PDB file of C-alpha atoms and ligand atoms in Angstrom:
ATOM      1  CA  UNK A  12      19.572   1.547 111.932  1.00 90.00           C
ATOM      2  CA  UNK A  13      19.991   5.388 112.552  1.00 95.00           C
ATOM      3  CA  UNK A  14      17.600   7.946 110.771  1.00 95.00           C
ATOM      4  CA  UNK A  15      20.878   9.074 109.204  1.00 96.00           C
ATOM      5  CA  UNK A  16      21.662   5.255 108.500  1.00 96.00           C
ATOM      6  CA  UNK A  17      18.016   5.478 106.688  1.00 97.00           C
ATOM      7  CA  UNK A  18      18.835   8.718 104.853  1.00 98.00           C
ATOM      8  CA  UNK A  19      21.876   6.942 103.537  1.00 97.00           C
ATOM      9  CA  UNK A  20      20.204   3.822 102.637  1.00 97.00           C
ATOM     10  CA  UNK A  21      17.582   5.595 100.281  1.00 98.00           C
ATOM     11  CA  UNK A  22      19.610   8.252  99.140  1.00 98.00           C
ATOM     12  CA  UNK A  23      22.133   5.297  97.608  1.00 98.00           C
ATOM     13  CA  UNK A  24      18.657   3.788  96.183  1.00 98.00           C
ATOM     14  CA  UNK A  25      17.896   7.158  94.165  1.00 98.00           C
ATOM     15  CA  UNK A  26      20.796   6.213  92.285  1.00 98.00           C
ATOM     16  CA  UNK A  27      18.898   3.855  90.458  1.00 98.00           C
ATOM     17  CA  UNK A  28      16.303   6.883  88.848  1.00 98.00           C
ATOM     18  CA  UNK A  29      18.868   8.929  87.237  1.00 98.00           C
ATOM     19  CA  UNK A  30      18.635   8.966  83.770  1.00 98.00           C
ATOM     20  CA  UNK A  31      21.788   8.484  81.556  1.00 98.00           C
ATOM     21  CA  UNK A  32      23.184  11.341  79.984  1.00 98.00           C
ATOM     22  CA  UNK A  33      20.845  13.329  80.944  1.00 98.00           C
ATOM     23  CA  UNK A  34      19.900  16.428  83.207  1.00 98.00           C
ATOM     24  CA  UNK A  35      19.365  16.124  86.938  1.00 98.00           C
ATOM     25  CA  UNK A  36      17.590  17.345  89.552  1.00 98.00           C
ATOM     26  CA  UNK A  37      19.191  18.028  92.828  1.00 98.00           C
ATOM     27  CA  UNK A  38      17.255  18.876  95.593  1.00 98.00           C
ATOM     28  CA  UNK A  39      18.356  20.782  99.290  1.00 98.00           C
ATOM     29  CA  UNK A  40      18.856  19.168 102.775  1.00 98.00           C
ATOM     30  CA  UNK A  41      21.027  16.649 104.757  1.00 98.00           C
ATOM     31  CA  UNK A  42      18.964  13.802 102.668  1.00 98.00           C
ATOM     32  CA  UNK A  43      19.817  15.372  99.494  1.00 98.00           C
ATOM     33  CA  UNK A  44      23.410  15.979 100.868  1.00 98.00           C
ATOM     34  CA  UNK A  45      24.071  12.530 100.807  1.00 98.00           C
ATOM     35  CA  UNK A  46      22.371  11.603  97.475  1.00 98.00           C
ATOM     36  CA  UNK A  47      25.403  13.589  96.337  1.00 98.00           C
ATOM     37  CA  UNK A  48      28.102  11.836  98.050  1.00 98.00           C
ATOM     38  CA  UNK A  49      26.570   8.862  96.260  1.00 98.00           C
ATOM     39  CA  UNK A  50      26.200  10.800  93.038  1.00 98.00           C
ATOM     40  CA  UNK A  51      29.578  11.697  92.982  1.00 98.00           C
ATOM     41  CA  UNK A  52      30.519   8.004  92.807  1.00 98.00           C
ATOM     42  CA  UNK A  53      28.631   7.978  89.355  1.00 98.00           C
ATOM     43  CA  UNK A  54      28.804  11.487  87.528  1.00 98.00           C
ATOM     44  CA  UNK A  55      30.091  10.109  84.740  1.00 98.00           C
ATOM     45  CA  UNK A  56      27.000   9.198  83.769  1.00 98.00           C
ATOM     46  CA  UNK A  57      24.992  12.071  83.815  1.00 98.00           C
ATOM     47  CA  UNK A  58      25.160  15.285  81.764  1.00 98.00           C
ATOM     48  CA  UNK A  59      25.151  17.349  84.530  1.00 98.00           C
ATOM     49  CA  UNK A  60      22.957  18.690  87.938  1.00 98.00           C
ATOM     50  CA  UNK A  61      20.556  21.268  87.931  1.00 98.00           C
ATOM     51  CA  UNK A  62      20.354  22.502  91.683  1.00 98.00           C
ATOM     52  CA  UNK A  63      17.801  23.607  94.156  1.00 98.00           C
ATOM     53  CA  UNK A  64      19.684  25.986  96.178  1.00 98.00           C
ATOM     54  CA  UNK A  65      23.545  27.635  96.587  1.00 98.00           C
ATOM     55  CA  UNK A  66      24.494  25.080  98.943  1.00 98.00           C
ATOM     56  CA  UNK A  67      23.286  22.368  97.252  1.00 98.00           C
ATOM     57  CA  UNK A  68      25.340  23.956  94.320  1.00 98.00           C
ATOM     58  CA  UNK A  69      28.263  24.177  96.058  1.00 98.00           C
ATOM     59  CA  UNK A  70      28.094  20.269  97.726  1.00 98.00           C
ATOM     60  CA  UNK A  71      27.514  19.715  93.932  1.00 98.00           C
ATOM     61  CA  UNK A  72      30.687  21.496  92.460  1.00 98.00           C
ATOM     62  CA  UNK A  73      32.805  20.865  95.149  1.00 98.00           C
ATOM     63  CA  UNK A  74      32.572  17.033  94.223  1.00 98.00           C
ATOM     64  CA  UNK A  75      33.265  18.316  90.701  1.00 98.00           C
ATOM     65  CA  UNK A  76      29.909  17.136  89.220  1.00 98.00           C
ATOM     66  CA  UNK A  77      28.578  19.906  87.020  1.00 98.00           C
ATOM     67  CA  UNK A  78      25.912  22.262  87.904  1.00 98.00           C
ATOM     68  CA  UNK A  79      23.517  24.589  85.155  1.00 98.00           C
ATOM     69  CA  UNK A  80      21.304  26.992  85.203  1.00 98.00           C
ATOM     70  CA  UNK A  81      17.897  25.385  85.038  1.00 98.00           C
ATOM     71  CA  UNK A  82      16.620  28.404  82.227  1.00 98.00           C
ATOM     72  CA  UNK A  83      19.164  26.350  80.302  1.00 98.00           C
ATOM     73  CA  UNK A  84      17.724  23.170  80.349  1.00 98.00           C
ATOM     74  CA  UNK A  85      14.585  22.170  78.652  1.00 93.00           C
ATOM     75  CA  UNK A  86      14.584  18.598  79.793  1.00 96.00           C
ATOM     76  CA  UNK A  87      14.602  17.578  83.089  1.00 98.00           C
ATOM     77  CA  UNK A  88      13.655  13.897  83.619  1.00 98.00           C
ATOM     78  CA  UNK A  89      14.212  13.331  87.195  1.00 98.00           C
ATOM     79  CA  UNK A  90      14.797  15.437  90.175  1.00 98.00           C
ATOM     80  CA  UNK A  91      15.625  13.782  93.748  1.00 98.00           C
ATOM     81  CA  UNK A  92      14.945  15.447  96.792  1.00 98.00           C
ATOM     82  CA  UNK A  93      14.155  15.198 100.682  1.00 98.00           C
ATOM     83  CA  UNK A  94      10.885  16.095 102.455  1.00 98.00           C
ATOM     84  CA  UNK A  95       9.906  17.314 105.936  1.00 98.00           C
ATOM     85  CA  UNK A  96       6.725  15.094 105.523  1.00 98.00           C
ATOM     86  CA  UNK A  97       5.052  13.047 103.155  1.00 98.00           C
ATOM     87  CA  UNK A  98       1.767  11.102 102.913  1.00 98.00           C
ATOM     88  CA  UNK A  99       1.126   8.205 100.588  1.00 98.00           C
ATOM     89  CA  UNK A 100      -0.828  10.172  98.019  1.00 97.00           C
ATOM     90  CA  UNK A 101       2.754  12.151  97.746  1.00 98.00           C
ATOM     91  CA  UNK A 102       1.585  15.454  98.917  1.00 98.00           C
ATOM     92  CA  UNK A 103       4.686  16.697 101.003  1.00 98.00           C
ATOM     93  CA  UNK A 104       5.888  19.670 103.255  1.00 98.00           C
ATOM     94  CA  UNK A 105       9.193  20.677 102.453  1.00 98.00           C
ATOM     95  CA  UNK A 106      11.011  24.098 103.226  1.00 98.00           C
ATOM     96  CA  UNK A 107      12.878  22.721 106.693  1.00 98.00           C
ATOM     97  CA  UNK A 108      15.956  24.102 105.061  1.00 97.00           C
ATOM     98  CA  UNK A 109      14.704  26.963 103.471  1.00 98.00           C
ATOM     99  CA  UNK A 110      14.775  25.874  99.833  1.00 98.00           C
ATOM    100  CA  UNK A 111      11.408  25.602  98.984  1.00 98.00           C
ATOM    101  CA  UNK A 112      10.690  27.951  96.104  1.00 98.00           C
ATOM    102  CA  UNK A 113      13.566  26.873  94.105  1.00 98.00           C
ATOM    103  CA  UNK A 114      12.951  23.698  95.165  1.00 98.00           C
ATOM    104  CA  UNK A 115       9.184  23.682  93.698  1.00 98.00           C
ATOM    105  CA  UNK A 116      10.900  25.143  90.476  1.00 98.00           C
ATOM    106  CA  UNK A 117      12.685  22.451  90.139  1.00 98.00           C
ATOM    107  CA  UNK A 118      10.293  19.775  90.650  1.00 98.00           C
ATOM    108  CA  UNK A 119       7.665  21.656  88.129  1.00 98.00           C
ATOM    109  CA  UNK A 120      10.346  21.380  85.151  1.00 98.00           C
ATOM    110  CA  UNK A 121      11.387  17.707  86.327  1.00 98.00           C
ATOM    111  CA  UNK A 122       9.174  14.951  84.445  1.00 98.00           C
ATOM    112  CA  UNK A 123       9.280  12.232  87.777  1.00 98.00           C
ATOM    113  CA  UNK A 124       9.847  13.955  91.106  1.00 98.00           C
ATOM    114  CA  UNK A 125      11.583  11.185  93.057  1.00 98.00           C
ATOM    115  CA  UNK A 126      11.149  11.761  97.059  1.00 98.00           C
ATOM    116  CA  UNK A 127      13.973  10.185  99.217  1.00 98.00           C
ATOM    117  CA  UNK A 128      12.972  10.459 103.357  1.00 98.00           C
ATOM    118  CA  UNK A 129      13.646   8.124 106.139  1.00 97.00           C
ATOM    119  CA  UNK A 130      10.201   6.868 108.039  1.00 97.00           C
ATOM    120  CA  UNK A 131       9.755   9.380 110.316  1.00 97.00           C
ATOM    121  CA  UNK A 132       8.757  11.416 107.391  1.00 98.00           C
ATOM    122  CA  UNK A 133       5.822   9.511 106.507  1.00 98.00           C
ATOM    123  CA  UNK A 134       2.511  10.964 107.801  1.00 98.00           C
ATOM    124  CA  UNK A 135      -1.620  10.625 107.463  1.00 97.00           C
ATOM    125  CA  UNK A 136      -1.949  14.206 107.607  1.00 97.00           C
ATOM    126  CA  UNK A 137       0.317  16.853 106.821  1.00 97.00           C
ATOM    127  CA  UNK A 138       0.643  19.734 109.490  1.00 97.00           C
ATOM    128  CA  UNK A 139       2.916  18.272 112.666  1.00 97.00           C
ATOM    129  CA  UNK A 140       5.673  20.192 110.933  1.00 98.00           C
ATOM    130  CA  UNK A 141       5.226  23.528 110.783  1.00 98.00           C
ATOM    131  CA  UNK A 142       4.796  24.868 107.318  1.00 98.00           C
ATOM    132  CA  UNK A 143       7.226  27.021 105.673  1.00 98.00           C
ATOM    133  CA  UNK A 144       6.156  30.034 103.508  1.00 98.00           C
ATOM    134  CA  UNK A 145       8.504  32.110 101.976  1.00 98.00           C
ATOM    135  CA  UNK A 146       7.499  35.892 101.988  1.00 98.00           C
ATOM    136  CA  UNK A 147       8.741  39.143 100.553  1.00 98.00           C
ATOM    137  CA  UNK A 148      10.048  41.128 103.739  1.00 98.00           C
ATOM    138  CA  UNK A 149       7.783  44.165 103.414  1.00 98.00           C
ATOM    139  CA  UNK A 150       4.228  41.645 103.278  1.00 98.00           C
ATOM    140  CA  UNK A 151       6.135  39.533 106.531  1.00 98.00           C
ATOM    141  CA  UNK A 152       2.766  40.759 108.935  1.00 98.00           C
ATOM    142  CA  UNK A 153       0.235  41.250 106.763  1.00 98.00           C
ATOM    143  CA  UNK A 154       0.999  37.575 105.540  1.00 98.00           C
ATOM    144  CA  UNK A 155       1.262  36.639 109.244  1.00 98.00           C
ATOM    145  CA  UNK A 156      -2.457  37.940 109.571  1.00 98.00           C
ATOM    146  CA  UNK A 157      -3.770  36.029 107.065  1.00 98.00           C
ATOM    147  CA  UNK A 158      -2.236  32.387 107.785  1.00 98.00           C
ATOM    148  CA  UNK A 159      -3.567  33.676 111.234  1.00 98.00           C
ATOM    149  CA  UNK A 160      -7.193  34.237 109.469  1.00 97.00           C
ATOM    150  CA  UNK A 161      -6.511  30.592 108.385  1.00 97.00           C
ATOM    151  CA  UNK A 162      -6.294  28.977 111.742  1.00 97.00           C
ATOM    152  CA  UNK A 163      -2.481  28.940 111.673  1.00 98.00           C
ATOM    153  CA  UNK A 164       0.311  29.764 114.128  1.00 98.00           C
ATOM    154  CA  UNK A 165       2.908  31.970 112.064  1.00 98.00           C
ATOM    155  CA  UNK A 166       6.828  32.610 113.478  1.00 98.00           C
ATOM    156  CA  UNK A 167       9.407  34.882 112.007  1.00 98.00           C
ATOM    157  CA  UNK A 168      12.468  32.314 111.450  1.00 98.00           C
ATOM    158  CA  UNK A 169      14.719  35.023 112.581  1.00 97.00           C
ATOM    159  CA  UNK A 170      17.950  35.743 111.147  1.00 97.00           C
ATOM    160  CA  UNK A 171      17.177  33.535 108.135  1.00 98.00           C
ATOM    161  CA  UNK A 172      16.760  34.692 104.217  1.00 98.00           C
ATOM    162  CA  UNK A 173      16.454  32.588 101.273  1.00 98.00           C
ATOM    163  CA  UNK A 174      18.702  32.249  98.378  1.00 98.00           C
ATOM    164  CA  UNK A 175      15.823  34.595  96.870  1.00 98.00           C
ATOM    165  CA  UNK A 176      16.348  37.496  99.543  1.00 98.00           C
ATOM    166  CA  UNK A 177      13.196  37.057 101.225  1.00 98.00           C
ATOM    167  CA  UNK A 178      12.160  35.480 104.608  1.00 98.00           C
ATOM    168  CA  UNK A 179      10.032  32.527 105.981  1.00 98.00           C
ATOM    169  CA  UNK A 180       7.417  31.817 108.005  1.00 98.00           C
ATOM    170  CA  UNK A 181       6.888  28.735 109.749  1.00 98.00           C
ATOM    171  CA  UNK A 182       3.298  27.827 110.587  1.00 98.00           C
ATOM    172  CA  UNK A 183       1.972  25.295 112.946  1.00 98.00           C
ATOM    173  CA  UNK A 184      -1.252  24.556 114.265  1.00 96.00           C
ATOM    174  CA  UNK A 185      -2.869  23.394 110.602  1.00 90.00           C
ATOM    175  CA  UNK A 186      -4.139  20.322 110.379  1.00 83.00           C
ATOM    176  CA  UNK A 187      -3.575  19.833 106.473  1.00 96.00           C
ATOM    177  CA  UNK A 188      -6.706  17.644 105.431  1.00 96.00           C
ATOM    178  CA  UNK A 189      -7.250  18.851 102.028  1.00 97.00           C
ATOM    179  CA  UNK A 190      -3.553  19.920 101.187  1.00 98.00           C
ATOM    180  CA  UNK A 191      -4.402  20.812  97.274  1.00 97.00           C
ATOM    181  CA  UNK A 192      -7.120  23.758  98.444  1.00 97.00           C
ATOM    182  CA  UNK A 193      -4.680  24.879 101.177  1.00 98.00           C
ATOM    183  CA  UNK A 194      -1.718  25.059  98.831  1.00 98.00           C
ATOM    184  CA  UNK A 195      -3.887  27.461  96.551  1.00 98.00           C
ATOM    185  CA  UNK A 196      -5.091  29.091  99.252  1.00 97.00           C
ATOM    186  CA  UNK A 197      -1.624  30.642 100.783  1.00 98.00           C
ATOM    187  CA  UNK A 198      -0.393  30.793  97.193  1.00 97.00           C
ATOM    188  CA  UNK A 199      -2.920  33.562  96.699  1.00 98.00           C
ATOM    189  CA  UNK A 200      -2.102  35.910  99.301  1.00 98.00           C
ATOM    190  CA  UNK A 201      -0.415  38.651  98.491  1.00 98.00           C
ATOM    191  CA  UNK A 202       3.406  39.040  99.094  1.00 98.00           C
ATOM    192  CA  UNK A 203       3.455  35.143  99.605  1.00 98.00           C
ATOM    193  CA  UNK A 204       6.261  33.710  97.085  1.00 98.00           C
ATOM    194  CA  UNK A 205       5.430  29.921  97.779  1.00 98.00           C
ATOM    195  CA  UNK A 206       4.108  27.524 100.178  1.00 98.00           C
ATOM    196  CA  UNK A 207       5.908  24.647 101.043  1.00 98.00           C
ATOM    197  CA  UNK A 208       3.031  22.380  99.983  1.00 98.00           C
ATOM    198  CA  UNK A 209       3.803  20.654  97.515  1.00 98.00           C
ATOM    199  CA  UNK A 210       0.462  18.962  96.583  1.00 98.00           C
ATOM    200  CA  UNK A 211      -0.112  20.032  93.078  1.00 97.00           C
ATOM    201  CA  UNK A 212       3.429  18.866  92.328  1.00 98.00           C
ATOM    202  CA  UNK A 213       3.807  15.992  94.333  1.00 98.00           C
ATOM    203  CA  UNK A 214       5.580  13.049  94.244  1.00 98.00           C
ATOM    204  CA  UNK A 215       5.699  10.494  91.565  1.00 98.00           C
ATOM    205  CA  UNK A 216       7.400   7.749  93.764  1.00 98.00           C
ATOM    206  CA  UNK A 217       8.946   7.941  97.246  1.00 98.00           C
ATOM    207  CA  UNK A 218      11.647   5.783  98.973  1.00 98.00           C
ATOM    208  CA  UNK A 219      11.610   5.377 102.588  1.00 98.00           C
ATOM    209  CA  UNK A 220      14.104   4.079 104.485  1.00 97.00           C
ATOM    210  CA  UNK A 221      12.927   2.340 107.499  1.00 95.00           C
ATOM    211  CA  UNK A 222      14.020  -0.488 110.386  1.00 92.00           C
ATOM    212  CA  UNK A 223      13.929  -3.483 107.151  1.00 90.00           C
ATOM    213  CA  UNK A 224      14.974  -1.914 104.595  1.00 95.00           C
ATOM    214  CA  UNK A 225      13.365   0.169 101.390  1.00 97.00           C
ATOM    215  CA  UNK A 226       9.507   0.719 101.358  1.00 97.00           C
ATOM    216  CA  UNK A 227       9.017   1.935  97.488  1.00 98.00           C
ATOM    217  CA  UNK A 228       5.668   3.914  96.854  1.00 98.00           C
ATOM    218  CA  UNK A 229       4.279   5.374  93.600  1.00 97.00           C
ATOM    219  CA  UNK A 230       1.639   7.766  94.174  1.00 96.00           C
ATOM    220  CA  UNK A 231       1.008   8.886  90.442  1.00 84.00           C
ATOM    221  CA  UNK A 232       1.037   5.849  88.076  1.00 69.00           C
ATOM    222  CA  UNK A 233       3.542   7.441  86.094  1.00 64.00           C
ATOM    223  CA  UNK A 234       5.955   7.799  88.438  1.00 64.00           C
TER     224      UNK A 234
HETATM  225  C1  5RP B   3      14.836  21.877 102.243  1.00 84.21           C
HETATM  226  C2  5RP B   3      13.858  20.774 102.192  1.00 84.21           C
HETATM  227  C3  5RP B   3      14.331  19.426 102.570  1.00 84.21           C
HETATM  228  O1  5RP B   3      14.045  18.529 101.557  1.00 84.21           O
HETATM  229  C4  5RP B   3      13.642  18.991 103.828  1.00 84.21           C
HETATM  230  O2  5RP B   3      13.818  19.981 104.804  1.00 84.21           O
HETATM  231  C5  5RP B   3      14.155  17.651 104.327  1.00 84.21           C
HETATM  232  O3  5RP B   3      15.440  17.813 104.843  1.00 84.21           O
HETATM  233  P1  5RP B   3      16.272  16.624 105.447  1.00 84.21           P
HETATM  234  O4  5RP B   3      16.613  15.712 104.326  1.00 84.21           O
HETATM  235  O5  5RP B   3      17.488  17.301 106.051  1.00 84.21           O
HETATM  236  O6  5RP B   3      15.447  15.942 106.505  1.00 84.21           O
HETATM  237  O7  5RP B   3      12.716  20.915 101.840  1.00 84.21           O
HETATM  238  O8  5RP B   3      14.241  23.102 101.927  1.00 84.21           O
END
């Protein structure tokens, strides 16, 4: 099976956590993407998308399933979404595609924060991928000095800004034991508008797709 095989496989499983009638969660990548396709099939059933970036609105509305403005939904029950890694506690790095700020909105409102990832994604550590941190422009170097100051390898990802109008930093060279402390830690320096850490607000239950099939884990017991 191909990793995009994978993608497919648990992105068609997600289906399964979507609440009827009800507000969903749509989250940003080529994983997401084709959660879409398969929510298209079923949009009937749903009250509508909430989504975690302007392309994933525009994947959304383009297969004519509704999209609203999150400050005008109180109730969020699920929200479905890819990751760059994830370990089996259901800390994560996301932010590959640039989404992660919205993307961490998102998942704070949702009740159950289902993550959909082929294999690969599953890691001991967190860190191989570098870590995305969004930034507003004018705190870009002094931000880039502290991750330094943290052991970490910043770079610029030129000619990219968010749906927020800021820009990102990618940072390798962290070994992420302790992913909680870190996330607090780079959330605290100034001009930093999130870390793509998700620790705090990890996962409540993760499908993998793999070589046989559908590993299901649940992290938090009430996921
Ligand atoms: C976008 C993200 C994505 O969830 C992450 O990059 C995974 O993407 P893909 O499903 O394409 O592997 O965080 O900001």
């Amino acid at each position: 099976m191909t990793q995009d095989e994978q993608k497919q496989l648990v992105a068609r499983e997600a289906l399964r956590y979507i609440v009827e009638d009800a507000w969903l969660g749509v989250g940003t990548g080529s994983t997401a993407n084709y959660f879409i396709d398969e929510l298209a099939k079923v949009k009937s059933r749903i009250k509508g998308t909430v989504a975690s970036s302007a392309a994933t609105a525009e994947r959304l509305k383009a297969h004519g399933i509704e999209v609203e403005e999150l400050n005008n939904v109180s109730d969020l029950p699920v929200y479905i979404d890819g990751a760059d890694e994830v370990t089996a506690q259901g800390a994560m790095i996301k932010g590959g595609g640039g989404a992660l700020t919205r993307e961490k909105i998102v998942a704070a409102v949702a009740r159950k924060f289902v993550c959909i990832a082929d294999a690969s994604k599953k890691v001991d550590v967190l860190g191989k991928f570098p870590l995305p941190v969004e930034v507003i422009p004018m705190a870009r170097s002094y931000v880039a000095r502290e991750l330094v100051r943290l052991g970490g390898f910043p770079a610029w990802r030129m000619g990219f800004t968010t749906d927020n109008g800021n820009v990102i930093l990618d940072v390798t060279g962290l070994s992420i034991v302790d992913p909680f402390t870190l996330e607090d830690r780079i959330n605290g320096i100034a001009g930093v508008v999130t870390v793509g850490l998700f620790a705090r607000r990890g996962a409540d239950v993760i499908l993998l797709g793999g070589e046989s099939g559908i590993e299901t884990l649940r992290p938090r017991p009430a996921g």
